[in-house]
Short mmCIF file of C-alpha atoms in Angstrom, two decimals:
data_model
loop_
_atom_site.label_atom_id
_atom_site.label_comp_id
_atom_site.label_asym_id
_atom_site.label_seq_id
_atom_site.Cartn_x
_atom_site.Cartn_y
_atom_site.Cartn_z
CA MET A 1 0.00 0.00 0.00
CA LYS A 2 2.80 2.38 0.94
CA THR A 3 4.61 1.50 -2.28
CA LYS A 4 1.54 2.36 -4.34
CA LEU A 5 1.17 5.71 -2.56
CA ILE A 6 4.84 6.52 -3.13
CA LEU A 7 4.61 5.62 -6.85
CA SER A 8 1.41 7.64 -7.25
CA ALA A 9 2.99 10.69 -5.60
CA ALA A 10 6.10 10.34 -7.78
CA PHE A 11 3.96 10.12 -10.93
CA ILE A 12 1.99 13.25 -9.98
CA MET A 13 5.19 15.19 -9.28
CA ALA A 14 6.75 14.09 -12.56
CA SER A 15 3.63 15.07 -14.46
CA ALA A 16 3.80 18.56 -12.94
CA VAL A 17 7.51 19.00 -13.74
CA ILE A 18 7.71 17.63 -17.27
CA PRO A 19 5.32 20.17 -18.91
CA SER A 20 7.20 23.09 -17.35
CA VAL A 21 10.48 21.76 -18.78
CA ASN A 22 8.89 21.44 -22.21
CA ALA A 23 7.51 24.98 -21.91
CA GLN A 24 10.98 26.31 -21.19
CA ASP A 25 12.45 24.44 -24.16
CA GLU A 26 9.70 25.65 -26.47
CA LYS A 27 11.00 28.13 -29.05
CA PRO A 28 9.44 31.63 -29.18
CA LYS A 29 6.96 32.23 -31.97
CA PHE A 30 7.35 34.80 -34.74
CA LYS A 31 4.51 37.32 -35.00
CA PHE A 32 3.99 40.08 -37.58
CA THR A 33 1.36 42.80 -37.16
CA PRO A 34 0.67 45.13 -40.11
CA ALA A 35 -0.01 48.81 -39.41
CA GLY A 36 -1.19 51.80 -41.39
CA ARG A 37 -3.08 55.07 -41.28
CA ILE A 38 -4.91 57.52 -43.51
CA LEU A 39 -5.80 61.09 -42.51
CA LEU A 40 -8.36 63.17 -44.38
CA ASP A 41 -8.41 66.86 -43.36
CA GLY A 42 -10.53 69.86 -44.31
CA ALA A 43 -10.09 73.46 -43.12
CA VAL A 44 -11.49 76.96 -43.53
CA PHE A 45 -9.72 80.15 -42.47
CA THR A 46 -10.83 83.64 -41.52
CA PRO A 47 -9.84 86.30 -42.33
CA HIS A 48 -8.60 85.30 -45.77
CA HIS A 49 -5.22 86.98 -46.24
CA ASP A 50 -1.48 86.31 -46.29
CA GLY A 51 -1.78 83.13 -48.30
CA PHE A 52 -4.47 81.21 -46.39
CA ALA A 53 -6.78 79.18 -48.62
CA ASP A 54 -9.68 76.90 -47.65
CA GLY A 55 -9.26 73.34 -48.79
CA VAL A 56 -8.94 69.62 -48.14
CA ALA A 57 -5.90 67.39 -47.96
CA ILE A 58 -4.67 63.90 -47.23
CA PRO A 59 -1.67 64.94 -45.12
CA ASP A 60 -0.52 61.52 -44.01
CA ILE A 61 -0.62 58.02 -45.46
CA ARG A 62 1.45 55.32 -43.77
CA LEU A 63 2.04 51.64 -44.19
CA GLY A 64 4.29 49.38 -42.17
CA GLY A 65 4.22 46.93 -39.34
CA LYS A 66 6.06 45.35 -36.46
CA ALA A 67 7.63 41.92 -36.08
CA GLU A 68 8.02 40.16 -32.73
CA TYR A 69 10.16 37.19 -31.82
CA GLY A 70 10.60 36.38 -28.15
CA ASN A 71 11.91 39.50 -26.42
CA TRP A 72 12.80 41.15 -29.72
CA LEU A 73 10.64 43.63 -31.63
CA ALA A 74 11.30 45.42 -34.93
CA LYS A 75 9.15 48.19 -36.39
CA ILE A 76 9.13 50.10 -39.65
CA ASP A 77 6.74 52.75 -41.02
CA VAL A 78 6.84 54.33 -44.47
CA GLY A 79 4.93 57.58 -44.93
CA TYR A 80 3.59 59.49 -47.94
CA SER A 81 2.71 63.18 -47.64
CA PHE A 82 2.17 65.76 -50.39
CA GLY A 83 4.19 63.84 -52.98
CA LYS A 84 7.05 62.88 -50.67
CA ILE A 85 7.88 59.40 -49.43
CA GLY A 86 9.94 58.99 -46.28
CA LEU A 87 10.73 56.64 -43.44
CA LYS A 88 9.07 57.27 -40.08
CA ASP A 89 9.67 54.91 -37.16
CA VAL A 90 12.47 52.44 -37.89
CA TYR A 91 13.84 50.67 -34.83
CA LEU A 92 14.87 47.41 -33.16
CA GLN A 93 13.92 46.79 -29.51
CA TYR A 94 14.91 44.24 -26.86
CA LYS A 95 12.77 43.79 -23.74
CA PHE A 96 14.78 42.45 -20.82
CA ASN A 97 11.67 41.98 -18.67
CA ASP A 98 8.37 43.73 -17.94
CA ASN A 99 10.18 46.77 -16.54
CA ASN A 100 13.27 47.30 -18.72
CA LEU A 101 13.83 47.65 -22.45
CA LEU A 102 16.41 48.99 -24.91
CA ARG A 103 15.45 50.52 -28.27
CA GLY A 104 17.74 51.61 -31.09
CA GLY A 105 17.00 53.24 -34.43
CA TYR A 106 15.10 56.24 -35.74
CA PHE A 107 12.12 57.19 -33.56
CA VAL A 108 10.66 59.72 -31.08
CA HIS A 109 12.68 59.62 -27.87
CA GLN A 110 10.71 60.39 -24.72
CA PHE A 111 10.74 64.08 -23.81
CA GLY A 112 7.66 65.41 -22.02
CA LEU A 113 4.00 64.48 -22.26
CA GLN A 114 3.78 64.97 -26.02
CA SER A 115 6.04 61.97 -26.54
CA ALA A 116 3.28 59.80 -25.04
CA THR A 117 1.12 60.14 -28.18
CA SER A 118 1.84 59.74 -31.89
CA SER A 119 1.34 62.64 -34.30
CA SER A 120 -2.12 61.38 -35.28
CA MET A 121 -3.37 60.87 -31.70
CA LYS A 122 -2.86 64.35 -30.23
CA PRO A 123 -5.99 65.19 -28.18
CA SER A 124 -5.79 68.82 -29.37
CA PHE A 125 -5.75 67.74 -33.05
CA GLU A 126 -2.13 68.85 -33.55
CA ALA A 127 0.88 69.02 -31.24
CA PRO A 128 1.27 72.30 -29.29
CA ILE A 129 3.11 74.97 -31.29
CA THR A 130 5.86 75.21 -28.66
CA ASP A 131 6.57 71.48 -28.90
CA THR A 132 6.79 71.70 -32.69
CA TYR A 133 8.91 74.86 -32.67
CA MET A 134 11.49 73.46 -30.24
CA ASN A 135 11.53 70.09 -32.04
CA ALA A 136 10.89 68.45 -28.69
CA THR A 137 9.29 65.29 -30.07
CA GLY A 138 10.82 65.01 -33.52
CA ARG A 139 12.42 61.74 -34.58
CA ASN A 140 16.11 61.24 -33.88
CA LEU A 141 18.61 58.51 -34.64
CA GLY A 142 19.85 56.95 -31.40
CA VAL A 143 19.43 54.49 -28.55
CA MET A 144 16.98 54.74 -25.62
CA TYR A 145 16.81 52.78 -22.36
CA MET A 146 13.52 52.71 -20.46
CA TYR A 147 12.70 51.74 -16.87
CA ASP A 148 8.97 51.45 -16.13
CA LYS A 149 7.87 50.11 -12.75
CA ASN A 150 5.23 51.09 -10.19
CA ASP A 151 5.43 54.82 -9.36
CA PHE A 152 8.40 55.61 -11.57
CA LEU A 153 9.24 55.93 -15.27
CA ALA A 154 12.74 56.86 -16.42
CA THR A 155 14.30 57.02 -19.88
CA ALA A 156 17.82 57.87 -21.05
CA SER A 157 18.79 58.37 -24.69
CA VAL A 158 21.90 59.01 -26.73
CA ILE A 159 21.19 60.61 -30.13
CA VAL A 160 23.15 61.67 -33.20
CA GLY A 161 22.09 64.41 -35.59
CA THR A 162 22.67 62.39 -38.76
CA LYS A 163 19.64 62.19 -41.05
CA LEU A 164 18.55 58.92 -42.62
CA THR A 165 19.00 60.53 -46.05
CA GLU A 166 22.67 61.52 -45.63
CA HIS A 167 26.03 60.07 -44.68
CA ALA A 168 27.88 61.27 -41.58
CA ASN A 169 30.56 63.02 -43.67
CA ASP A 170 27.88 65.06 -45.48
CA ALA A 171 27.25 66.91 -42.21
CA GLY A 172 30.91 67.86 -41.77
CA LYS A 173 30.76 67.37 -38.02
CA VAL A 174 28.10 65.13 -36.50
CA SER A 175 25.81 66.52 -33.81
CA VAL A 176 25.50 64.33 -30.70
CA GLY A 177 23.41 64.64 -27.56
CA GLY A 178 21.52 63.09 -24.68
CA ILE A 179 17.85 63.10 -23.62
CA SER A 180 16.20 61.99 -20.39
CA ARG A 181 12.68 61.89 -18.96
CA LEU A 182 11.89 61.22 -15.29
CA LEU A 183 8.35 60.69 -13.94
CA TRP A 184 6.86 60.20 -10.49
CA ARG A 185 3.24 59.00 -10.52
CA PRO A 186 1.89 58.15 -7.05
CA LEU A 187 -1.52 57.57 -8.71
CA HIS A 188 -1.70 55.92 -12.12
CA SER A 189 -4.82 53.78 -12.41
CA GLU A 190 -8.04 54.20 -14.41
CA GLY A 191 -9.83 57.35 -13.30
CA LYS A 192 -7.08 58.36 -10.85
CA VAL A 193 -3.84 59.84 -12.18
CA ALA A 194 -1.42 62.21 -10.45
CA GLN A 195 1.91 62.60 -12.21
CA VAL A 196 4.79 65.08 -12.28
CA GLY A 197 7.98 64.87 -14.23
CA VAL A 198 10.87 66.65 -15.88
CA SER A 199 12.76 66.13 -19.14
CA GLY A 200 16.23 67.33 -20.07
CA TRP A 201 18.07 67.58 -23.39
CA TYR A 202 21.56 68.62 -24.45
CA GLN A 203 22.87 68.44 -28.00
CA SER A 204 25.88 69.84 -29.81
CA ALA A 205 25.37 72.09 -32.83
CA PHE A 206 24.72 70.99 -36.40
CA HIS A 207 27.30 71.68 -39.10
CA ASN A 208 27.43 71.72 -42.88
CA ALA A 209 30.38 70.32 -44.77
CA VAL A 210 32.24 73.18 -46.51
CA GLU A 211 35.24 73.45 -48.81
CA ASN A 212 37.89 76.13 -49.14
CA GLU A 213 38.64 77.72 -52.52
CA ASP A 214 41.52 75.30 -53.02
CA GLY A 215 39.21 72.33 -52.47
CA THR A 216 40.45 71.40 -49.00
CA PRO A 217 37.92 70.80 -46.21
CA GLY A 218 36.86 74.01 -44.48
CA VAL A 219 35.58 74.79 -41.02
CA SER A 220 31.83 75.30 -40.76
CA LYS A 221 30.09 77.28 -38.06
CA GLY A 222 27.59 75.52 -35.84
CA PHE A 223 23.90 76.30 -36.28
CA PHE A 224 20.35 75.46 -35.20
CA ASP A 225 17.13 76.11 -37.12
CA TYR A 226 13.80 76.12 -35.26
CA SER A 227 10.42 76.81 -36.82
CA ALA A 228 6.69 76.06 -36.63
CA ASN A 229 3.79 76.50 -39.03
CA TYR A 230 0.23 77.55 -38.24
CA PRO A 231 -1.58 74.58 -36.59
CA THR A 232 -3.04 73.04 -39.74
CA ARG A 233 -1.82 70.61 -42.38
CA VAL A 234 -4.15 71.84 -45.14
CA ASP A 235 -2.04 75.01 -45.57
CA GLN A 236 1.67 75.33 -44.91
CA ILE A 237 2.43 78.85 -43.68
CA THR A 238 5.28 79.78 -41.36
CA LEU A 239 4.29 81.07 -37.92
CA LEU A 240 7.63 81.13 -36.04
CA SER A 241 11.17 80.87 -37.39
CA THR A 242 14.70 81.34 -36.06
CA ASP A 243 18.11 80.65 -37.60
CA ILE A 244 20.79 80.65 -34.90
CA ASP A 245 24.38 80.84 -36.14
CA ASN A 246 27.72 80.46 -34.32
CA SER A 247 26.10 77.82 -32.11
CA ARG A 248 27.89 75.51 -29.70
CA GLY A 249 25.00 73.48 -28.31
CA VAL A 250 21.41 73.57 -27.11
CA PHE A 251 19.97 72.85 -23.67
CA LYS A 252 16.25 72.13 -23.21
CA LEU A 253 14.36 71.65 -19.95
CA SER A 254 10.69 70.75 -19.64
CA PRO A 255 8.74 70.10 -16.41
CA GLU A 256 5.32 68.45 -16.87
CA MET A 257 2.16 67.72 -14.92
CA LEU A 258 -0.80 65.36 -15.42
CA LEU A 259 -3.93 65.04 -13.27
CA SER A 260 -7.01 62.94 -13.92
CA ALA A 261 -10.14 62.17 -11.90
CA GLY A 262 -13.00 60.27 -13.50
CA ARG A 263 -14.20 62.07 -16.62
CA PHE A 264 -11.79 65.01 -16.33
CA ALA A 265 -8.08 65.48 -16.92
CA LEU A 266 -5.64 68.37 -16.83
CA GLU A 267 -2.22 68.30 -18.42
CA GLY A 268 0.44 70.93 -18.93
CA GLN A 269 4.07 71.39 -19.86
CA TYR A 270 6.61 74.23 -19.75
CA TYR A 271 9.54 74.47 -22.18
CA TYR A 272 12.84 76.30 -21.77
CA MET A 273 15.53 76.38 -24.45
CA ASN A 274 18.99 77.95 -24.36
CA VAL A 275 21.32 77.88 -27.39
CA ASN A 276 24.88 78.63 -26.36
CA ARG A 277 26.89 80.49 -29.04
CA LYS A 278 30.58 80.90 -29.80
CA SER A 279 30.11 84.62 -30.34
CA GLY A 280 27.24 86.84 -29.30
CA HIS A 281 24.70 86.30 -26.57
CA ALA A 282 22.92 82.99 -26.06
CA PHE A 283 19.51 82.57 -27.68
CA VAL A 284 16.84 81.91 -25.03
CA SER A 285 13.28 80.82 -25.79
CA ASN A 286 10.36 79.51 -23.73
CA GLY A 287 6.74 78.44 -23.95
CA ALA A 288 3.97 76.48 -22.28
CA TYR A 289 0.69 74.76 -23.00
CA GLY A 290 -2.25 73.49 -20.99
CA LEU A 291 -5.11 71.13 -21.88
CA LEU A 292 -8.36 70.60 -19.99
CA ARG A 293 -9.93 67.36 -21.18
CA GLY A 294 -13.41 66.00 -20.48
CA LEU A 295 -15.36 62.89 -21.50
CA ILE A 296 -18.87 63.96 -22.53
CA CYS A 297 -20.33 60.51 -23.20
CA GLY A 298 -19.20 56.94 -23.63
CA ASP A 299 -16.14 56.20 -21.51
CA SER A 300 -16.64 57.26 -17.88
CA ALA A 301 -12.98 57.61 -16.86
CA TYR A 302 -9.57 58.17 -18.43
CA GLY A 303 -7.25 55.20 -18.55
CA TYR A 304 -3.47 55.28 -18.21
CA SER A 305 -0.67 53.97 -20.43
CA SER A 306 2.27 53.08 -18.19
CA ALA A 307 5.00 52.67 -20.83
CA ASP A 308 4.08 55.96 -22.48
CA GLY A 309 3.68 57.93 -19.25
CA GLY A 310 0.37 59.46 -20.37
CA LEU A 311 -3.38 58.97 -20.67
CA ALA A 312 -4.60 56.04 -22.74
CA THR A 313 -6.78 56.46 -25.82
CA PRO A 314 -10.46 56.60 -24.77
CA LYS A 315 -12.63 53.61 -25.62
CA PRO A 316 -14.87 53.39 -28.74
CA LYS A 317 -18.15 55.36 -28.82
CA THR A 318 -16.62 58.08 -26.62
CA LEU A 319 -16.98 61.83 -27.24
CA GLU A 320 -14.29 64.05 -25.75
CA CYS A 321 -13.92 67.84 -25.47
CA VAL A 322 -10.48 69.45 -25.12
CA LEU A 323 -9.84 73.11 -24.25
CA GLY A 324 -6.30 74.21 -25.00
CA TYR A 325 -3.97 77.19 -24.75
CA ASN A 326 -0.38 77.51 -25.96
CA TYR A 327 2.14 80.37 -25.62
CA THR A 328 5.47 80.49 -27.42
CA ASN A 329 8.16 83.17 -27.19
CA ALA A 330 10.79 82.80 -29.92
CA ASN A 331 12.20 86.32 -29.41
CA SER A 332 15.56 86.81 -27.70
CA ARG A 333 16.35 90.51 -27.38
CA ARG A 334 19.89 90.01 -26.04
CA ALA A 335 20.75 87.67 -28.91
CA GLY A 336 19.12 90.02 -31.43
CA ILE A 337 17.03 87.20 -32.91
CA TYR A 338 13.29 87.68 -33.28
CA GLY A 339 11.38 84.59 -34.36
CA GLY A 340 8.00 85.85 -33.08
CA ILE A 341 5.65 85.55 -30.11
CA SER A 342 2.56 83.41 -30.57
CA ASN A 343 -0.67 82.66 -28.69
CA ASP A 344 -3.00 79.82 -29.61
CA PHE A 345 -6.48 79.13 -28.18
CA SER A 346 -8.39 76.01 -29.24
CA VAL A 347 -11.49 73.89 -28.68
CA THR A 348 -11.40 70.33 -30.00
CA PHE A 349 -14.06 67.61 -30.13
CA ASN A 350 -12.84 64.03 -30.59
CA TYR A 351 -15.21 61.17 -31.32
CA TYR A 352 -13.63 57.72 -31.05
CA ILE A 353 -15.88 55.84 -33.47
CA ASN A 354 -14.37 52.39 -33.05
CA LYS A 355 -11.01 50.70 -32.60
CA TYR A 356 -9.80 51.94 -35.99
CA MET A 357 -11.64 55.20 -36.75
CA LEU A 358 -11.60 58.65 -35.18
CA ALA A 359 -13.31 61.94 -36.10
CA ARG A 360 -12.14 65.37 -34.93
CA LEU A 361 -13.48 68.92 -35.13
CA ARG A 362 -11.38 71.89 -34.00
CA TRP A 363 -11.58 75.66 -33.77
CA SER A 364 -8.48 77.66 -33.00
CA TYR A 365 -7.41 81.29 -32.85
CA THR A 366 -3.70 81.79 -33.50
CA ASN A 367 -1.69 85.01 -33.64
CA VAL A 368 1.94 86.06 -34.01
CA ARG A 369 3.69 89.37 -33.34
CA GLY A 370 7.15 90.88 -33.00
CA SER A 371 8.80 88.69 -35.64
CA SER A 372 11.51 89.85 -38.03
CA VAL A 373 10.68 86.95 -40.36
CA VAL A 374 6.88 86.97 -40.72
CA PRO A 375 4.37 89.86 -40.44
CA ASP A 376 2.09 90.30 -37.42
CA ASN A 377 -0.99 88.23 -38.13
CA HIS A 378 -3.95 86.37 -36.65
CA VAL A 379 -6.28 83.72 -38.02
CA ASN A 380 -9.29 81.63 -36.98
CA ILE A 381 -9.11 78.04 -38.19
CA ILE A 382 -12.00 75.57 -38.31
CA GLU A 383 -10.82 72.13 -39.34
CA ALA A 384 -12.11 68.58 -39.35
CA ARG A 385 -10.43 65.21 -39.68
CA VAL A 386 -11.49 61.66 -40.34
CA GLN A 387 -8.79 59.16 -39.44
CA PHE A 388 -8.43 55.46 -40.11
CA LYS A 389 -5.65 53.70 -38.22
CA PHE A 390 -4.85 50.04 -37.70
#
């Protein structure tokens, strides 16, 4: 009897162990997920002057996908916009565990709240003008490490200023830099979010390859170019613009804040930029934006996306209203560079039709003054968008 009990117990234990060994030996499976998007925009402008024209456009068409194999992930997106084809996200990622990953390639490195959403998923229709002007969430070639666990999110990136369309020697001297984002979020569950953070950025100046009259390599002066258009993709008209010569490097600092309770959310971000120059005074610029978001019907509370450090996309059949304000000062009196001062007020309605479709309607009032590049101007923009994304 004892022998039978011992054999039975041994059989049960063996049965429990053998499947786990097989599971460990099992090879990871390859998975490919296609992705794409189409944006259809329409806009009217008032008053009609300085080049504004009512119209419609398809500002973004993308096709790509991501491949997964075990802890590895590769992504590529190809975009088409106004007759131009270009690569968007192109990167390779390794996930050590649920809390740590390393990503390398050409992508948006985390810097502030705006890096938590793609260009087509901005709750205010378009990214804040300050974010666009300071190139805070543009794509860069580099490597990023991310730590995401419990109340903390931290990223650290190393970037190079080489474009995907040029070789390193075409730039003369390659720009290099580092980016970091640090978040503390004591509350980060559905309907309850309290988060503060800060992002920092330093990057050496860009250069152009030059030649002397005798054909020998010359010495180019460092530079930075920062600009932003009016917040619409139907027309392309410059709002802010600065060309900063004799540059050594740029330092950017951006504290951020996110609060959410039930149907309401408040988010804001301040930007500070200082371009150190070899001769002349440093160029200093700043700006800020704030968004008050509310769910009118459908979803009853905002969710949270931990890896992005921001609010999750509301569920299907949800109508959202977003009130926004953005201020940007691209004038630096001491440096003698006047790129303009802009204010932007907006009201946006977002209807999340289903998992793949989204409709937006936005009114905005945007002005600019004090620029040496563009005339003082103001415009009201009413625009709509239908978006399909998978």
